[in-house]
Coordinates of C-alpha atoms and ligand atoms in Angstrom, one line a residue:
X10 CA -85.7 80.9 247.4
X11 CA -85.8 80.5 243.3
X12 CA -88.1 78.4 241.6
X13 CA -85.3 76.9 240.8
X14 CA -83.3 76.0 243.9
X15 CA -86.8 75.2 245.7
X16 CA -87.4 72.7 242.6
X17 CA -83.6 71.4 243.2
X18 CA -84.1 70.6 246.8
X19 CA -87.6 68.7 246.3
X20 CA -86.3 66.6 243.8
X21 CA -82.9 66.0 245.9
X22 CA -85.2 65.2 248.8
X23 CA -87.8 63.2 246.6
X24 CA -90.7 65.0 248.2
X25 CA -91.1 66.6 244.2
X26 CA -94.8 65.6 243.0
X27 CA -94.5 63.6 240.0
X28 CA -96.8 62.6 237.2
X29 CA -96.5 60.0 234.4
X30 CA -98.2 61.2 231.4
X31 CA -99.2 58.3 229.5
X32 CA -100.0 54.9 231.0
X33 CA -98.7 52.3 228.4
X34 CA -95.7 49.8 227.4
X35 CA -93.2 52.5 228.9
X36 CA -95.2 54.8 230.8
X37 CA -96.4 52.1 233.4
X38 CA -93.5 50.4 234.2
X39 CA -92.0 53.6 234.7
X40 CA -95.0 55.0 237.1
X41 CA -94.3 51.8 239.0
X42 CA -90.3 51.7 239.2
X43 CA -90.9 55.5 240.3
X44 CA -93.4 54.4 242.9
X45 CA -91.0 51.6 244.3
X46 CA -88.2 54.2 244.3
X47 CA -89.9 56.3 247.0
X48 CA -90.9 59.0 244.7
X49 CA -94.6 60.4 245.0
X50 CA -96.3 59.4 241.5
X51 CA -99.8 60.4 239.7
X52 CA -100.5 58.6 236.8
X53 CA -102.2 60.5 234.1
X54 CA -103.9 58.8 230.8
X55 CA -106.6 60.3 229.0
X56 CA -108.2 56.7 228.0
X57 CA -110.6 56.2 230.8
X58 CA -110.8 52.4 230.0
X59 CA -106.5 52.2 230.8
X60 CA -107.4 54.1 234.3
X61 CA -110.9 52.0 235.1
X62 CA -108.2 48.3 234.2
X63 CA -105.5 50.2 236.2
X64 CA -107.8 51.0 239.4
X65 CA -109.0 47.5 239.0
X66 CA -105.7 45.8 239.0
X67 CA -105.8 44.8 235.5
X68 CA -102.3 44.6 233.9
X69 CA -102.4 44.0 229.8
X70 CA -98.9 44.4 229.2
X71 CA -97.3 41.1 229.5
X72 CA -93.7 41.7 231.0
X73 CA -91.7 40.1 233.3
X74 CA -91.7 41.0 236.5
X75 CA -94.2 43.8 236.0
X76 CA -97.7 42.1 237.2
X77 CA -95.2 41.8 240.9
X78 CA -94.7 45.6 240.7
X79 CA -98.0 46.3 240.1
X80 CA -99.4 44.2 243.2
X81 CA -96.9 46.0 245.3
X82 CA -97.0 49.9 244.2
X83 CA -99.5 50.4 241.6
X84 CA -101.9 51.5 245.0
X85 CA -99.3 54.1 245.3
X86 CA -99.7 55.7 242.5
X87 CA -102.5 58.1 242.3
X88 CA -104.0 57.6 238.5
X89 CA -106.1 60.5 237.0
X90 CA -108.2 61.1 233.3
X91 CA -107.6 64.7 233.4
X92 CA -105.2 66.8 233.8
X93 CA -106.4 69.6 236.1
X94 CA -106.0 67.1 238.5
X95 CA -102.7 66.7 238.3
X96 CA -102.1 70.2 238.5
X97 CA -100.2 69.9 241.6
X98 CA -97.0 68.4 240.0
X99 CA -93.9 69.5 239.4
X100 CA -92.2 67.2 237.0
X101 CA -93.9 65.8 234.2
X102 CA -92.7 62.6 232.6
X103 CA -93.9 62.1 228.7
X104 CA -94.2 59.1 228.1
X105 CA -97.2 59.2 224.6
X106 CA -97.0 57.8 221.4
X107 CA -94.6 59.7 218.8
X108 CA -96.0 57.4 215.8
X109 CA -95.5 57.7 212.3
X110 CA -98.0 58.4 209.1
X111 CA -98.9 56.6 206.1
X112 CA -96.4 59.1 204.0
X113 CA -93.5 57.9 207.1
X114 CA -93.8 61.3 208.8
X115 CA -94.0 61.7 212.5
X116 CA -96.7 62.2 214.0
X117 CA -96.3 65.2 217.3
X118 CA -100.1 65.7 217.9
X119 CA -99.9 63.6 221.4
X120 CA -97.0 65.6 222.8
X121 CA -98.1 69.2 221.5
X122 CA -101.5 68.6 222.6
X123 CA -100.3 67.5 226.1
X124 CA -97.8 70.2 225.9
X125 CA -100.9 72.9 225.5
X126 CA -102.8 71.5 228.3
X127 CA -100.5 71.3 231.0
X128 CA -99.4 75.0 230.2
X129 CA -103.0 75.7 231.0
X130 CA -103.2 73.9 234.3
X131 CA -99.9 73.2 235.9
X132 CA -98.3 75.5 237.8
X133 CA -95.0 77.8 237.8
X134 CA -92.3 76.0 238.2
X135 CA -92.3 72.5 236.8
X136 CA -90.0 70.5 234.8
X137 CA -91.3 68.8 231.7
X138 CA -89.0 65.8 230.5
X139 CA -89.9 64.0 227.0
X140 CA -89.2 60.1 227.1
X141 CA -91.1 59.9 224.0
X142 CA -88.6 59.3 220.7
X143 CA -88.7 62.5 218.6
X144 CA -87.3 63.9 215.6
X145 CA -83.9 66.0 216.1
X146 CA -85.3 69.5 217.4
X147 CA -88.5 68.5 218.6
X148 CA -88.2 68.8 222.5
X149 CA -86.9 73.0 221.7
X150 CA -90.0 73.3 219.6
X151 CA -92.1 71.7 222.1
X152 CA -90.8 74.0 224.5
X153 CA -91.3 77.1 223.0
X154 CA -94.9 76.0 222.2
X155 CA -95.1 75.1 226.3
X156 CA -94.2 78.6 226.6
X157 CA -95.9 80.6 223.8
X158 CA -99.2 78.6 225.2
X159 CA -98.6 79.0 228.6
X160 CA -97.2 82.6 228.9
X161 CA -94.3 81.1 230.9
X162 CA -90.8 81.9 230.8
X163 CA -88.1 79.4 230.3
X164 CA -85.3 79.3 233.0
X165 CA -87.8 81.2 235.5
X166 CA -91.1 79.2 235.2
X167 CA -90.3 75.8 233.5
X168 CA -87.4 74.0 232.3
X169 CA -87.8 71.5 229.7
X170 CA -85.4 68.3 229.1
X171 CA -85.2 65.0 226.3
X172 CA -84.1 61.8 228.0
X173 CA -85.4 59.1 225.6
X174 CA -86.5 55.7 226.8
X175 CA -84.2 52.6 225.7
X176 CA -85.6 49.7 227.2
X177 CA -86.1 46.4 225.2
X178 CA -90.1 45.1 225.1
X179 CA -89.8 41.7 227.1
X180 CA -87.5 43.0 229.2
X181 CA -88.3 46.5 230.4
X182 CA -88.2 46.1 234.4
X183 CA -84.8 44.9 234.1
X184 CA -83.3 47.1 232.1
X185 CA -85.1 50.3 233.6
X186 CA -82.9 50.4 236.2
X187 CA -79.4 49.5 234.7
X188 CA -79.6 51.2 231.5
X189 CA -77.4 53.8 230.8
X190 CA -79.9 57.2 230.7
X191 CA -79.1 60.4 228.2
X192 CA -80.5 63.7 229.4
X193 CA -80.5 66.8 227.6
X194 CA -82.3 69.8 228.6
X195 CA -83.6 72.8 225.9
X196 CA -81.1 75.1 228.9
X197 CA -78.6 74.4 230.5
X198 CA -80.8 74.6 233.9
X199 CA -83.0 72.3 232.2
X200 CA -80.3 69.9 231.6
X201 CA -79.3 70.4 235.6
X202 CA -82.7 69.7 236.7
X203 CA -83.1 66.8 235.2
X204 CA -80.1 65.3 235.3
X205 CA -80.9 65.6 239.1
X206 CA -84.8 64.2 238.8
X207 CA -83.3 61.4 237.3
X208 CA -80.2 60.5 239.6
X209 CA -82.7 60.5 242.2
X210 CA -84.0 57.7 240.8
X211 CA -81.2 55.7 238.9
X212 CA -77.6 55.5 239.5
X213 CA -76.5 58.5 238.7
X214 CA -73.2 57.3 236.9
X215 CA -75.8 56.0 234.8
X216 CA -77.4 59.3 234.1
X217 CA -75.5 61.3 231.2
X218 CA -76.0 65.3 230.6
X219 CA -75.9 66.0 227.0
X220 CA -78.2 68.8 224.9
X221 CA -81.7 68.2 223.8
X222 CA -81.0 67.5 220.4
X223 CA -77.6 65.6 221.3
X224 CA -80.3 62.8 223.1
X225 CA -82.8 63.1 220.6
X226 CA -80.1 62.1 218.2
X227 CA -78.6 59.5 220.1
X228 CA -81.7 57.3 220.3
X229 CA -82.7 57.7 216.8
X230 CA -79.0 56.4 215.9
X231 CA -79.2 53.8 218.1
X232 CA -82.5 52.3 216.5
X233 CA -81.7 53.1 213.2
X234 CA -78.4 51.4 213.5
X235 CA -80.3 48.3 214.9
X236 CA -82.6 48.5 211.8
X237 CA -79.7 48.9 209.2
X238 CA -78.0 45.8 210.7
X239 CA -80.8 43.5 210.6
X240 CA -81.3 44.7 206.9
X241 CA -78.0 43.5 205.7
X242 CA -78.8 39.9 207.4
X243 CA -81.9 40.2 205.6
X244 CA -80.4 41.6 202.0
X245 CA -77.7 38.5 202.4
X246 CA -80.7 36.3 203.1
X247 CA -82.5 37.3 199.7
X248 CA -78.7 37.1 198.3
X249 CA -78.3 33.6 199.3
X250 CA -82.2 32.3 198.6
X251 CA -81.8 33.5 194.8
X252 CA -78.5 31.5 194.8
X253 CA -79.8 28.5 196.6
X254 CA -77.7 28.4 200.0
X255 CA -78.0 28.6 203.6
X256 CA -77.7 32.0 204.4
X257 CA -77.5 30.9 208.5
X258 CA -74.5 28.9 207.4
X259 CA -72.7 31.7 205.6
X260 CA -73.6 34.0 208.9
X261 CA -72.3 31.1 211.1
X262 CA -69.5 31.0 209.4
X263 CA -68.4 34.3 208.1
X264 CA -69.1 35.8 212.2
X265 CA -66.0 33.2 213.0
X266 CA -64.3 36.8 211.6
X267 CA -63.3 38.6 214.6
X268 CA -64.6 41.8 213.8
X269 CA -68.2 40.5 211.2
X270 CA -71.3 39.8 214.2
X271 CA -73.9 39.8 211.2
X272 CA -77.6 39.7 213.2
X273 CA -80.9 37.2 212.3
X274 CA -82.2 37.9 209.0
X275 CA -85.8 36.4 209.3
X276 CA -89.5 37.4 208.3
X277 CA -89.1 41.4 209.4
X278 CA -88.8 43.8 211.4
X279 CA -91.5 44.7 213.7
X280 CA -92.8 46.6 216.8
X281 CA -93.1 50.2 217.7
X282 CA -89.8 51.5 217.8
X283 CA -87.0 50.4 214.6
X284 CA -89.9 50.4 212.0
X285 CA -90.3 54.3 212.4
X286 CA -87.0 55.5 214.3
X287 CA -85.2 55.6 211.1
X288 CA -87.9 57.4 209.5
X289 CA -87.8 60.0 212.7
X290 CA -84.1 60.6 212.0
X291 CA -84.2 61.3 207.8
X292 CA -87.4 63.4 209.2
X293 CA -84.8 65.5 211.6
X294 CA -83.2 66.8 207.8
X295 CA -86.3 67.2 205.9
X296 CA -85.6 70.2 204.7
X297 CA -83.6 69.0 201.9
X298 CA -80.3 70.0 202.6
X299 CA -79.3 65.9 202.9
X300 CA -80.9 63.5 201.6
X301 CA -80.2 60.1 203.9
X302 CA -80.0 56.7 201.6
X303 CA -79.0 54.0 204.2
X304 CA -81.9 54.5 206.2
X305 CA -84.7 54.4 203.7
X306 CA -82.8 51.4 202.2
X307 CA -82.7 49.1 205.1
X308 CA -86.3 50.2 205.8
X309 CA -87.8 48.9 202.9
X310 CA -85.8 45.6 202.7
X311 CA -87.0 45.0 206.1
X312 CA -90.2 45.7 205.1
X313 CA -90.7 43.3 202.4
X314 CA -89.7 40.1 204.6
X315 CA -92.9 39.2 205.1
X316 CA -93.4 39.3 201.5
X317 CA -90.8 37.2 200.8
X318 CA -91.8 34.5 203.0
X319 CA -95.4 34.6 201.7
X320 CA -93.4 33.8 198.1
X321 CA -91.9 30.9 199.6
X322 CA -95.3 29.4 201.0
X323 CA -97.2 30.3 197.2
X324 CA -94.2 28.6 195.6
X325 CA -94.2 25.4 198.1
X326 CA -97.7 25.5 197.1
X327 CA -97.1 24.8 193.9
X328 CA -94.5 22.7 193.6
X329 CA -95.6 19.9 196.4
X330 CA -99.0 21.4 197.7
X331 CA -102.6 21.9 196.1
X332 CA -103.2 25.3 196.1
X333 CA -106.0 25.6 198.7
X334 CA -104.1 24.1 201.6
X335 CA -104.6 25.8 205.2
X336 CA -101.2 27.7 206.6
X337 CA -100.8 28.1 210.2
X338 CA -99.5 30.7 212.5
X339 CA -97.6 30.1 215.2
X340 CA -96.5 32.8 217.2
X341 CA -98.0 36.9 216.6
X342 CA -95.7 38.8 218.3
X343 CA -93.2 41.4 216.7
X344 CA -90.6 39.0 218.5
X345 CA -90.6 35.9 220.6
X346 CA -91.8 36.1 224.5
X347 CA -93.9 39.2 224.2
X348 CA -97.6 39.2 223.6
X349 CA -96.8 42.7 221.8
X350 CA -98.3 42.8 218.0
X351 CA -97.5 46.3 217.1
X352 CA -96.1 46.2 213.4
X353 CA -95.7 42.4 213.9
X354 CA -94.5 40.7 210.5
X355 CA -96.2 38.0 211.4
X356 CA -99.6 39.7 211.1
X357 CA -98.5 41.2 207.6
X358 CA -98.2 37.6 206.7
X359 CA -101.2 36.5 207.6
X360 CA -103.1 39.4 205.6
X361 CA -100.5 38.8 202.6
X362 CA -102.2 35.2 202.8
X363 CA -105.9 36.1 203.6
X364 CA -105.8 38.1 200.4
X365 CA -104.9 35.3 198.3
X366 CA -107.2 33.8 199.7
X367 CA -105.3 31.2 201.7
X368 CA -107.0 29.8 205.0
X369 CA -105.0 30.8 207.6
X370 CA -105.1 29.1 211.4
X371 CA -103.3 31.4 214.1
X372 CA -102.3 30.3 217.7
X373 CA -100.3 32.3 220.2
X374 CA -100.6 31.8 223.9
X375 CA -99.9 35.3 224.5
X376 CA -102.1 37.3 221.8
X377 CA -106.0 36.9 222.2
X378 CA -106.4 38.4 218.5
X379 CA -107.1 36.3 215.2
X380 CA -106.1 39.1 212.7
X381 CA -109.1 37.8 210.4
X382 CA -107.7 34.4 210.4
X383 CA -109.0 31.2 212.6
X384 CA -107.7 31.1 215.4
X385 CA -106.7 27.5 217.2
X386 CA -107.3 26.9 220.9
X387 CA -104.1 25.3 221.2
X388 CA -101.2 24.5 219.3
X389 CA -102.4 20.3 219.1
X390 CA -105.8 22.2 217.8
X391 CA -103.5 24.4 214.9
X392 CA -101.5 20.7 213.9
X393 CA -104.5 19.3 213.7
X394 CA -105.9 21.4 210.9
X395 CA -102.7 22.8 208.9
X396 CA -100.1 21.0 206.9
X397 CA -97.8 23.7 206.2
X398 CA -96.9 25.5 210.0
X399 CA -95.2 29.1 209.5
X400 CA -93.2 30.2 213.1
X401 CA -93.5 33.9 213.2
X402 CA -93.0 34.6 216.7
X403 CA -90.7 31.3 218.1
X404 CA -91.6 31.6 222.0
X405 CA -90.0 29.5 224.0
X406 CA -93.2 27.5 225.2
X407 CA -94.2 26.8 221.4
X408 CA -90.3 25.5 220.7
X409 CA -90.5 23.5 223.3
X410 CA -93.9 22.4 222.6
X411 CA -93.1 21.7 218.5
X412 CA -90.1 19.3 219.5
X413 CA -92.7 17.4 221.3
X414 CA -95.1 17.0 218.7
X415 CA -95.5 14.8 215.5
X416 CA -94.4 16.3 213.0
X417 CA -93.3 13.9 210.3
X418 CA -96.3 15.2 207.8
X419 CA -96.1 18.7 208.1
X420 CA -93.8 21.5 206.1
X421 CA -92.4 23.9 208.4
X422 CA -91.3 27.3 207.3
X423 CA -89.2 28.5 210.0
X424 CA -88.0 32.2 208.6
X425 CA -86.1 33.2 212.1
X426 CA -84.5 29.9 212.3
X427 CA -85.1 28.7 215.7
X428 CA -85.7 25.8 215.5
X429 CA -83.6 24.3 212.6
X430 CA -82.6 21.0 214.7
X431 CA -86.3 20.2 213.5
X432 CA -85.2 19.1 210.4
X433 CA -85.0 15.4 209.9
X434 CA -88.7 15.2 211.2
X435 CA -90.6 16.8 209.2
X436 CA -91.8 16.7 205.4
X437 CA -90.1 19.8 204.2
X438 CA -88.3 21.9 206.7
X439 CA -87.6 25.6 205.0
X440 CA -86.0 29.0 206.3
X441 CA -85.7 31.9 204.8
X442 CA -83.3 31.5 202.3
X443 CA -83.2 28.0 201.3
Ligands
LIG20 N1 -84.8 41.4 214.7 C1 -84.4 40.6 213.6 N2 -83.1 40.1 213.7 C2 -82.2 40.4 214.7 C3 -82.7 41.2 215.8 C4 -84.0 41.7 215.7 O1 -85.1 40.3 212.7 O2 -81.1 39.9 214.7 C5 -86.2 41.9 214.7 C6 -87.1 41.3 215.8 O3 -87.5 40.0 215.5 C7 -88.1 42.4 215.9 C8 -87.4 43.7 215.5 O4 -86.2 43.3 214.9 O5 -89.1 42.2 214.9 C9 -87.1 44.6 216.7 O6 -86.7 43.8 217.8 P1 -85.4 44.2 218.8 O7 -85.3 43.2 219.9 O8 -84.2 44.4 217.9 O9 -85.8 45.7 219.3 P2 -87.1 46.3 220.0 O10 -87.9 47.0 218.9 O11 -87.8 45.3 220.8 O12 -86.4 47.4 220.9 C10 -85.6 48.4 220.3 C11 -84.3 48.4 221.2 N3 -83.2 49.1 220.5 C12 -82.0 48.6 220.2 O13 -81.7 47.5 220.5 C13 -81.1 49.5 219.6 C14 -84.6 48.9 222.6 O14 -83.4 49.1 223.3 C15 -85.3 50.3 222.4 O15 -85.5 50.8 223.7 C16 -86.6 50.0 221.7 O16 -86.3 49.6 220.4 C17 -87.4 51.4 221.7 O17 -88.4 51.4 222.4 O18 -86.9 52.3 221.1

């Protein structure tokens, strides 16, 4: 039998070893949903403090459903440091960081240095499936390199497939297994292969064969078109806070249009993924042939939210406040309901303040950071202390706890507007435009 067709039949039959390279926001929950599928999972991470939590039960990531998982498959899973102990697997899943520099260009190093190792250890025969977000092209050239490292031939030793991740943060376990999955192989036997791996895990109408570079695409439209959107809700909110209206009202209204569904404008655009997916998609043509303006466009106005709100807290100082007031900050999070601070505008704002030297109180049930500010033990504690209250991350728990609270002396910036029914009851109630 082929390589190939013995591959085919252990993945058909789930008896295919499989290892999850890269323990984190997506590579766990994936390990785990594997694990509860029936398939036979190692987990691999080369941070030995991730493995020691893991074989100790401790769960950072705080998602729904996922600390149940855990308790009933993470036992399953066999978790490893080092990768010639995982050398017995035959599908690979990458799942490591593809972040971005300080100049906005990707950064590959994680993949291409697991790339070289496993062609050192693993043996013939394996498929290799990126989940990681890359840069159109990436997955060929981190093939060839697999190859060129490992002396292995494509379509006889390895085959080598895209199918990028598209789960939301906050609610990854439910989406895992309903999203719709793109798969695109660096071969056509690649493509086959994978497309089979993962129909034996999700429905497989739900699994989609497409090229490499068709998938990588995909995902990087997908994010960058999220991005662009929220930046026009954002440009409309700097529109309409120069001209001294409502900008939720003019949304609210102008989405009664039956084909306008304009998104949030608020105080940015955070976590891992739209901050540097657009970036990953102008870096696909950096050669020079096209130069993308959108992209970069919606970047940097999403970028200089927090900026803007810090404006609108130095001019309330100034006009109603003494300078050396102390700001809160409720919520941390890129986005309500997570405890995930990666790229979080809120924590831009609290440096943007620090540095004028503002004092800043933080409080967020779910973050155990302070960010160089004060941090509150609760959010009575954080009332307490601060007159002017910015919400960066509106949880539901701190909603709910703010329309229980006192709040007839404080000013309230609330830059995502969720809780505008506040006003009324408090001293100065502002959003992000007016
Ligand atoms: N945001 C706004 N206004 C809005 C919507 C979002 O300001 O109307 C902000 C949020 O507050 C947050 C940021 O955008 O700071 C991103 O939040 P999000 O919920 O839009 O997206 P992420 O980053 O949590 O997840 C995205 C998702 N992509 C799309 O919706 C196209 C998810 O499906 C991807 O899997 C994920 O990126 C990823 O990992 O790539």
């Amino acid at each position: 039998m082929s390589r190939y067709s013995d591959l085919l039949k252990k993945i058909n039959q789930k008896s295919a070893n499989v290892c999850v390279v890269g323990l984190g926001y997506i590579g766990l929950p994936t390990a785990l949903y594997y694990a509860s599928r029936g398939l036979i999972v190692h987990g691999l991470d080369t941070n030995e403090v991730i493995i020691d939590e893991l074989r100790e039960g401790i769960i950072r990531a705080r998602e729904r459903g996922l600390v149940e998982l855990a308790e009933n498959y993470l036992s399953k899973i066999n978790l490893e440091t080092s990768y010639s102990e995982v050398e017995s697997a035959e599908v690979y899943v990458l799942c490591l960081p593809s972040p971005i520099d300080k100049n906005k260009r990707v950064v590959t190093r994680y993949l291409e240095d697991s790339v070289t190792k496993l062609s050192e250890t693993l043996r013939k025969g394996a498929l290799i499936l990126v989940e990681s977000t890359v840069p159109v092209g990436t997955t060929e050239r981190l093939a060839e390199l697999f190859g060129e490292k490992g002396g292995l031939k494509l379509d006889k030793d390895y085959w080598f497939a895209h199918s990028p991740e598209r789960v939301l943060p906050g609610k990854v376990l439910d989406e895992l297994g309903t999203n719709h999955r793109l798969v695109g192989g660096v071969s056509e036997r690649s493509t086959e292969l994978a497309t089979a791996f993962l129909s034996s895990v999700f429905e497989p109408n739900n699994v989609h064969p497409t090229t490499a570079r068709i998938a990588e695409a995909a995902k990087l439209a997908e994010n960058a078109y999220r991005d662009v959107n929220v930046a026009y809700a954002n440009e409309l909110a700097r529109i309409c806070s120069v001209v001294g209206i409502d900008v939720n009202e003019v949304i609210k209204l102008a989405n009664l249009h039956p084909r306008v569904k304009i998104l949030q404008p608020g105080i940015g655009v955070g976590g891992y993924c739209l901050p540097k997916d657009g970036w990953l998609l102008v870096e696909s043509v950096r050669d020079g042939s096209f130069e993308p303006r959108v992209i970069p466009a919606a970047r940097e106005i999403n970028d200089s939210m927090p900026a803007h709100v810090f404006d609108r807290i130095r001019q309330i100082n100034h006009e109603i406040l003494s300078l050396k007031r102390v700001v809160g900050v409720l919520g941390l999070s890129f986005k309500p309901n997570i405890s995930d601070t990666r790229n979080s505008p809120s924590v831009e704002l609290i440096r943007l303040l620090i540095d004028a030297g503002i004092d800043v109180v933080v409080y967020d049930p779910y973050v155990d950071r302070d960010f160089g500010a004060r941090r509150a033990e609760s959010l009575d504690d954080l009332l307490n202390i601060c007159e002017v209250v910015v919400i960066g991350a509106g949880h539901d728990v701190i909603i709910e706890q703010l329309r229980e609270s006192d709040l007839d002396e404080k000013v309230v910036i609330d830059p995502n507007n969720v809780i505008p029914d506040i006003q009324g009851r408090v001293k100065l109630y502002l959003g992000i435009s007016n």
